[in-house]
mmCIF file with all atom_site columns, C-alpha atoms in Angstrom:
data_model
loop_
_atom_site.group_PDB
_atom_site.id
_atom_site.type_symbol
_atom_site.label_atom_id
_atom_site.label_alt_id
_atom_site.label_comp_id
_atom_site.label_asym_id
_atom_site.label_entity_id
_atom_site.label_seq_id
_atom_site.pdbx_PDB_ins_code
_atom_site.Cartn_x
_atom_site.Cartn_y
_atom_site.Cartn_z
_atom_site.occupancy
_atom_site.B_iso_or_equiv
_atom_site.pdbx_formal_charge
_atom_site.auth_seq_id
_atom_site.auth_comp_id
_atom_site.auth_asym_id
_atom_site.auth_atom_id
_atom_site.pdbx_PDB_model_num
ATOM 1   C CA . MET A 1 1   ? 0.000   0.000   0.000  1.00 40.00 ? 7   MET A CA 1
ATOM 2   C CA . ALA A 1 2   ? 2.964   2.312   0.587  1.00 48.00 ? 8   ALA A CA 1
ATOM 3   C CA . ASN A 1 3   ? 3.740   4.072   -2.654 1.00 50.00 ? 9   ASN A CA 1
ATOM 4   C CA . SER A 1 4   ? 6.083   6.946   -1.828 1.00 70.00 ? 10  SER A CA 1
ATOM 5   C CA . ASP A 1 5   ? 8.457   8.292   0.765  1.00 81.00 ? 11  ASP A CA 1
ATOM 6   C CA . LYS A 1 6   ? 5.385   9.788   2.456  1.00 90.00 ? 12  LYS A CA 1
ATOM 7   C CA . ASP A 1 7   ? 3.490   6.504   2.887  1.00 94.00 ? 13  ASP A CA 1
ATOM 8   C CA . ILE A 1 8   ? 3.869   3.502   5.173  1.00 95.00 ? 14  ILE A CA 1
ATOM 9   C CA . SER A 1 9   ? 2.235   0.103   4.744  1.00 95.00 ? 15  SER A CA 1
ATOM 10  C CA . TYR A 1 10  ? 0.288   -1.966  7.263  1.00 95.00 ? 16  TYR A CA 1
ATOM 11  C CA . SER A 1 11  ? 3.193   -4.394  7.666  1.00 94.00 ? 17  SER A CA 1
ATOM 12  C CA . ASP A 1 12  ? 5.665   -1.543  8.224  1.00 93.00 ? 18  ASP A CA 1
ATOM 13  C CA . LEU A 1 13  ? 3.419   0.099   10.827 1.00 93.00 ? 19  LEU A CA 1
ATOM 14  C CA . LYS A 1 14  ? 2.781   -3.238  12.518 1.00 91.00 ? 20  LYS A CA 1
ATOM 15  C CA . ALA A 1 15  ? 6.545   -3.851  12.717 1.00 91.00 ? 21  ALA A CA 1
ATOM 16  C CA . LEU A 1 16  ? 7.100   -0.422  14.287 1.00 90.00 ? 22  LEU A CA 1
ATOM 17  C CA . LEU A 1 17  ? 4.352   -1.021  16.850 1.00 89.00 ? 23  LEU A CA 1
ATOM 18  C CA . ASP A 1 18  ? 5.656   -4.511  17.633 1.00 87.00 ? 24  ASP A CA 1
ATOM 19  C CA . LYS A 1 19  ? 9.124   -3.059  18.345 1.00 84.00 ? 25  LYS A CA 1
ATOM 20  C CA . SER A 1 20  ? 7.626   -1.129  21.289 1.00 68.00 ? 26  SER A CA 1
ATOM 21  C CA . ASN A 1 21  ? 9.589   1.863   20.087 1.00 72.00 ? 27  ASN A CA 1
ATOM 22  C CA . LYS A 1 22  ? 9.302   4.678   22.615 1.00 77.00 ? 28  LYS A CA 1
ATOM 23  C CA . GLY A 1 23  ? 10.037  7.245   19.885 1.00 83.00 ? 29  GLY A CA 1
ATOM 24  C CA . LEU A 1 24  ? 7.099   6.196   17.719 1.00 91.00 ? 30  LEU A CA 1
ATOM 25  C CA . LEU A 1 25  ? 4.126   8.557   17.610 1.00 95.00 ? 31  LEU A CA 1
ATOM 26  C CA . VAL A 1 26  ? 0.989   7.484   15.744 1.00 96.00 ? 32  VAL A CA 1
ATOM 27  C CA . VAL A 1 27  ? -1.471  10.336  15.215 1.00 98.00 ? 33  VAL A CA 1
ATOM 28  C CA . ASP A 1 28  ? -5.107  9.650   14.350 1.00 98.00 ? 34  ASP A CA 1
ATOM 29  C CA . VAL A 1 29  ? -6.427  12.648  12.402 1.00 98.00 ? 35  VAL A CA 1
ATOM 30  C CA . ARG A 1 30  ? -10.036 11.462  12.072 1.00 98.00 ? 36  ARG A CA 1
ATOM 31  C CA . THR A 1 31  ? -12.994 13.079  13.806 1.00 97.00 ? 37  THR A CA 1
ATOM 32  C CA . LYS A 1 32  ? -13.759 12.339  17.453 1.00 96.00 ? 38  LYS A CA 1
ATOM 33  C CA . GLU A 1 33  ? -16.797 10.343  16.385 1.00 96.00 ? 39  GLU A CA 1
ATOM 34  C CA . GLU A 1 34  ? -14.663 8.140   14.150 1.00 96.00 ? 40  GLU A CA 1
ATOM 35  C CA . VAL A 1 35  ? -12.058 7.625   16.873 1.00 95.00 ? 41  VAL A CA 1
ATOM 36  C CA . ASP A 1 36  ? -14.780 6.738   19.379 1.00 94.00 ? 42  ASP A CA 1
ATOM 37  C CA . ARG A 1 37  ? -15.713 3.777   17.134 1.00 92.00 ? 43  ARG A CA 1
ATOM 38  C CA . GLY A 1 38  ? -12.182 2.381   17.265 1.00 92.00 ? 44  GLY A CA 1
ATOM 39  C CA . HIS A 1 39  ? -8.536  3.361   17.010 1.00 93.00 ? 45  HIS A CA 1
ATOM 40  C CA . ILE A 1 40  ? -5.061  1.960   16.538 1.00 94.00 ? 46  ILE A CA 1
ATOM 41  C CA . PRO A 1 41  ? -3.680  1.086   19.994 1.00 91.00 ? 47  PRO A CA 1
ATOM 42  C CA . GLY A 1 42  ? -1.263  3.697   21.293 1.00 90.00 ? 48  GLY A CA 1
ATOM 43  C CA . SER A 1 43  ? -2.327  6.403   18.847 1.00 95.00 ? 49  SER A CA 1
ATOM 44  C CA . ILE A 1 44  ? -3.171  9.924   19.919 1.00 97.00 ? 50  ILE A CA 1
ATOM 45  C CA . HIS A 1 45  ? -6.002  11.979  18.471 1.00 97.00 ? 51  HIS A CA 1
ATOM 46  C CA . ILE A 1 46  ? -5.268  15.264  16.708 1.00 98.00 ? 52  ILE A CA 1
ATOM 47  C CA . PRO A 1 47  ? -7.984  16.150  14.166 1.00 98.00 ? 53  PRO A CA 1
ATOM 48  C CA . VAL A 1 48  ? -6.610  16.974  10.722 1.00 98.00 ? 54  VAL A CA 1
ATOM 49  C CA . ASP A 1 49  ? -7.766  20.595  10.928 1.00 97.00 ? 55  ASP A CA 1
ATOM 50  C CA . THR A 1 50  ? -5.697  21.140  14.099 1.00 98.00 ? 56  THR A CA 1
ATOM 51  C CA . VAL A 1 51  ? -2.474  19.339  13.107 1.00 98.00 ? 57  VAL A CA 1
ATOM 52  C CA . GLU A 1 52  ? -0.577  22.533  12.280 1.00 97.00 ? 58  GLU A CA 1
ATOM 53  C CA . SER A 1 53  ? -1.518  24.334  15.491 1.00 97.00 ? 59  SER A CA 1
ATOM 54  C CA . ALA A 1 54  ? -0.826  21.209  17.568 1.00 98.00 ? 60  ALA A CA 1
ATOM 55  C CA . LEU A 1 55  ? 2.632   20.718  16.087 1.00 97.00 ? 61  LEU A CA 1
ATOM 56  C CA . ALA A 1 56  ? 3.365   24.427  16.540 1.00 96.00 ? 62  ALA A CA 1
ATOM 57  C CA . LEU A 1 57  ? 2.818   24.171  20.318 1.00 97.00 ? 63  LEU A CA 1
ATOM 58  C CA . ASP A 1 58  ? 5.886   24.381  22.515 1.00 96.00 ? 64  ASP A CA 1
ATOM 59  C CA . PRO A 1 59  ? 6.928   20.991  23.948 1.00 97.00 ? 65  PRO A CA 1
ATOM 60  C CA . THR A 1 60  ? 5.471   21.664  27.405 1.00 97.00 ? 66  THR A CA 1
ATOM 61  C CA . GLU A 1 61  ? 2.060   22.634  26.000 1.00 98.00 ? 67  GLU A CA 1
ATOM 62  C CA . PHE A 1 62  ? 2.046   19.658  23.627 1.00 97.00 ? 68  PHE A CA 1
ATOM 63  C CA . GLN A 1 63  ? 2.850   17.240  26.453 1.00 97.00 ? 69  GLN A CA 1
ATOM 64  C CA . ALA A 1 64  ? 0.145   18.762  28.665 1.00 97.00 ? 70  ALA A CA 1
ATOM 65  C CA . LYS A 1 65  ? -2.492  18.630  25.935 1.00 97.00 ? 71  LYS A CA 1
ATOM 66  C CA . TYR A 1 66  ? -1.762  15.227  24.381 1.00 96.00 ? 72  TYR A CA 1
ATOM 67  C CA . GLY A 1 67  ? -0.017  13.336  27.185 1.00 95.00 ? 73  GLY A CA 1
ATOM 68  C CA . VAL A 1 68  ? 3.051   12.467  25.110 1.00 95.00 ? 74  VAL A CA 1
ATOM 69  C CA . PRO A 1 69  ? 6.275   14.315  24.298 1.00 94.00 ? 75  PRO A CA 1
ATOM 70  C CA . LYS A 1 70  ? 6.193   16.563  21.252 1.00 95.00 ? 76  LYS A CA 1
ATOM 71  C CA . PRO A 1 71  ? 8.179   14.911  18.467 1.00 94.00 ? 77  PRO A CA 1
ATOM 72  C CA . PRO A 1 72  ? 11.339  16.710  17.348 1.00 94.00 ? 78  PRO A CA 1
ATOM 73  C CA . LEU A 1 73  ? 11.538  17.888  13.741 1.00 94.00 ? 79  LEU A CA 1
ATOM 74  C CA . ASP A 1 74  ? 13.981  15.090  12.906 1.00 91.00 ? 80  ASP A CA 1
ATOM 75  C CA . THR A 1 75  ? 11.919  12.318  14.474 1.00 89.00 ? 81  THR A CA 1
ATOM 76  C CA . PRO A 1 76  ? 12.142  9.212   12.298 1.00 85.00 ? 82  PRO A CA 1
ATOM 77  C CA . GLU A 1 77  ? 8.857   7.685   13.446 1.00 88.00 ? 83  GLU A CA 1
ATOM 78  C CA . LEU A 1 78  ? 5.914   10.066  13.206 1.00 95.00 ? 84  LEU A CA 1
ATOM 79  C CA . VAL A 1 79  ? 2.942   8.357   11.545 1.00 97.00 ? 85  VAL A CA 1
ATOM 80  C CA . PHE A 1 80  ? -0.347  10.004  10.624 1.00 98.00 ? 86  PHE A CA 1
ATOM 81  C CA . HIS A 1 81  ? -3.467  8.083   9.713  1.00 97.00 ? 87  HIS A CA 1
ATOM 82  C CA . CYS A 1 82  ? -7.152  8.591   9.033  1.00 97.00 ? 88  CYS A CA 1
ATOM 83  C CA . GLN A 1 83  ? -9.869  6.244   7.829  1.00 97.00 ? 89  GLN A CA 1
ATOM 84  C CA . MET A 1 84  ? -8.614  5.539   4.295  1.00 95.00 ? 90  MET A CA 1
ATOM 85  C CA . GLY A 1 85  ? -5.494  7.630   3.687  1.00 93.00 ? 91  GLY A CA 1
ATOM 86  C CA . ARG A 1 86  ? -6.526  11.020  2.290  1.00 96.00 ? 92  ARG A CA 1
ATOM 87  C CA . ARG A 1 87  ? -6.642  13.063  5.519  1.00 97.00 ? 93  ARG A CA 1
ATOM 88  C CA . GLY A 1 88  ? -3.531  11.297  6.770  1.00 97.00 ? 94  GLY A CA 1
ATOM 89  C CA . GLY A 1 89  ? -1.768  12.471  3.617  1.00 96.00 ? 95  GLY A CA 1
ATOM 90  C CA . VAL A 1 90  ? -2.981  16.026  4.222  1.00 97.00 ? 96  VAL A CA 1
ATOM 91  C CA . ALA A 1 91  ? -1.649  15.884  7.799  1.00 97.00 ? 97  ALA A CA 1
ATOM 92  C CA . THR A 1 92  ? 1.677   14.509  6.556  1.00 96.00 ? 98  THR A CA 1
ATOM 93  C CA . ASP A 1 93  ? 1.995   17.414  4.116  1.00 96.00 ? 99  ASP A CA 1
ATOM 94  C CA . LYS A 1 94  ? 1.093   19.929  6.839  1.00 97.00 ? 100 LYS A CA 1
ATOM 95  C CA . ALA A 1 95  ? 3.752   18.486  9.155  1.00 97.00 ? 101 ALA A CA 1
ATOM 96  C CA . ARG A 1 96  ? 6.329   18.569  6.383  1.00 95.00 ? 102 ARG A CA 1
ATOM 97  C CA . GLY A 1 97  ? 5.459   22.214  5.841  1.00 96.00 ? 103 GLY A CA 1
ATOM 98  C CA . LEU A 1 98  ? 6.382   22.823  9.480  1.00 96.00 ? 104 LEU A CA 1
ATOM 99  C CA . GLY A 1 99  ? 9.770   21.146  9.035  1.00 96.00 ? 105 GLY A CA 1
ATOM 100 C CA . PHE A 1 100 ? 9.044   17.481  9.829  1.00 94.00 ? 106 PHE A CA 1
ATOM 101 C CA . GLN A 1 101 ? 10.803  15.682  6.999  1.00 89.00 ? 107 GLN A CA 1
ATOM 102 C CA . LYS A 1 102 ? 10.504  12.017  7.964  1.00 91.00 ? 108 LYS A CA 1
ATOM 103 C CA . ASP A 1 103 ? 6.827   11.836  8.900  1.00 95.00 ? 109 ASP A CA 1
ATOM 104 C CA . VAL A 1 104 ? 4.684   9.372   7.004  1.00 96.00 ? 110 VAL A CA 1
ATOM 105 C CA . ASN A 1 105 ? 1.054   8.566   6.259  1.00 97.00 ? 111 ASN A CA 1
ATOM 106 C CA . TYR A 1 106 ? -0.334  5.105   6.973  1.00 97.00 ? 112 TYR A CA 1
ATOM 107 C CA . ALA A 1 107 ? -2.044  4.969   3.591  1.00 94.00 ? 113 ALA A CA 1
ATOM 108 C CA . GLY A 1 108 ? -4.340  2.053   4.413  1.00 96.00 ? 114 GLY A CA 1
ATOM 109 C CA . GLY A 1 109 ? -5.785  3.964   7.336  1.00 96.00 ? 115 GLY A CA 1
ATOM 110 C CA . TYR A 1 110 ? -7.971  2.639   10.086 1.00 96.00 ? 116 TYR A CA 1
ATOM 111 C CA . LYS A 1 111 ? -10.104 0.832   7.501  1.00 95.00 ? 117 LYS A CA 1
ATOM 112 C CA . GLU A 1 112 ? -7.235  -1.463  6.536  1.00 95.00 ? 118 GLU A CA 1
ATOM 113 C CA . TRP A 1 113 ? -6.014  -1.718  10.134 1.00 95.00 ? 119 TRP A CA 1
ATOM 114 C CA . SER A 1 114 ? -9.391  -2.868  11.427 1.00 93.00 ? 120 SER A CA 1
ATOM 115 C CA . GLU A 1 115 ? -9.782  -5.357  8.569  1.00 92.00 ? 121 GLU A CA 1
ATOM 116 C CA . LYS A 1 116 ? -6.380  -6.922  9.210  1.00 92.00 ? 122 LYS A CA 1
ATOM 117 C CA . GLU A 1 117 ? -6.646  -6.813  12.986 1.00 90.00 ? 123 GLU A CA 1
ATOM 118 C CA . GLY A 1 118 ? -10.176 -8.202  13.044 1.00 78.00 ? 124 GLY A CA 1
ATOM 119 C CA . LYS A 1 119 ? -11.606 -5.339  15.108 1.00 58.00 ? 125 LYS A CA 1
ATOM 120 C CA . TRP A 1 120 ? -14.740 -4.947  13.058 1.00 50.00 ? 126 TRP A CA 1
ATOM 121 C CA . GLY A 1 121 ? -15.223 -8.655  12.535 1.00 44.00 ? 127 GLY A CA 1
ATOM 122 C CA . ALA A 1 122 ? -16.271 -9.212  16.146 1.00 38.00 ? 128 ALA A CA 1
ATOM 123 C CA . ARG A 1 123 ? -18.427 -6.085  16.207 1.00 48.00 ? 129 ARG A CA 1
ATOM 124 C CA . LEU A 1 124 ? -20.184 -6.960  12.961 1.00 46.00 ? 130 LEU A CA 1
ATOM 125 C CA . ALA A 1 125 ? -20.817 -10.521 14.118 1.00 38.00 ? 131 ALA A CA 1
ATOM 126 C CA . CYS A 1 126 ? -22.597 -9.128  17.184 1.00 42.00 ? 132 CYS A CA 1
ATOM 127 C CA . ILE A 1 127 ? -24.692 -6.748  15.058 1.00 46.00 ? 133 ILE A CA 1
ATOM 128 C CA . VAL A 1 128 ? -25.765 -9.466  12.636 1.00 43.00 ? 134 VAL A CA 1
ATOM 129 C CA . LYS A 1 129 ? -26.318 -12.064 15.373 1.00 42.00 ? 135 LYS A CA 1
ATOM 130 C CA . ALA A 1 130 ? -28.516 -9.652  17.307 1.00 47.00 ? 136 ALA A CA 1
ATOM 131 C CA . GLY A 1 131 ? -30.508 -8.976  14.131 1.00 49.00 ? 137 GLY A CA 1
ATOM 132 C CA . HIS A 1 132 ? -30.067 -5.246  14.637 1.00 50.00 ? 138 HIS A CA 1
ATOM 133 C CA . LYS A 1 133 ? -32.653 -3.410  12.535 1.00 52.00 ? 139 LYS A CA 1
ATOM 134 C CA . ASN A 1 134 ? -29.976 -0.999  11.227 1.00 51.00 ? 140 ASN A CA 1
ATOM 135 C CA . ALA A 1 135 ? -27.375 -3.697  10.551 1.00 45.00 ? 141 ALA A CA 1
ATOM 136 C CA . GLN A 1 136 ? -27.051 -2.840  6.837  1.00 47.00 ? 142 GLN A CA 1
ATOM 137 C CA . MET A 1 137 ? -26.550 0.861   7.586  1.00 45.00 ? 143 MET A CA 1
ATOM 138 C CA . MET A 1 138 ? -24.046 0.037   10.336 1.00 45.00 ? 144 MET A CA 1
ATOM 139 C CA . LEU A 1 139 ? -22.113 -2.258  7.982  1.00 46.00 ? 145 LEU A CA 1
ATOM 140 C CA . THR A 1 140 ? -21.911 0.573   5.465  1.00 43.00 ? 146 THR A CA 1
ATOM 141 C CA . PHE A 1 141 ? -20.428 2.983   7.990  1.00 45.00 ? 147 PHE A CA 1
ATOM 142 C CA . CYS A 1 142 ? -17.851 0.536   9.329  1.00 41.00 ? 148 CYS A CA 1
#
């Protein structure tokens, strides 16, 4: 799925997460409502329209607001993601405009992550098993 120096694949992201790398920062740029339905473990939430202002905060403010250290401009492991890749790419470009040169976009987004990790499989099985009257609509939005 990775197709440029700005993209990272599922397997690459999974490898970074499995390394338990303390320097890795995964930023979910989706809406709060999307994040509330599921997220990549260990990610922090910074909506795409606030990425620039968040990354412009001084390190103390960033830590206080997001609970993690602000990444330095030369951080090698800053990953943005959204649902399917577009907003993550926008966030990656915004960060690069602020001087982050090694940040990447997880191009498969949460959609691919949840498919490969099986997150939605269990949820959808419960919806269908329960015969939820809005099951078709819920499947569409997953």
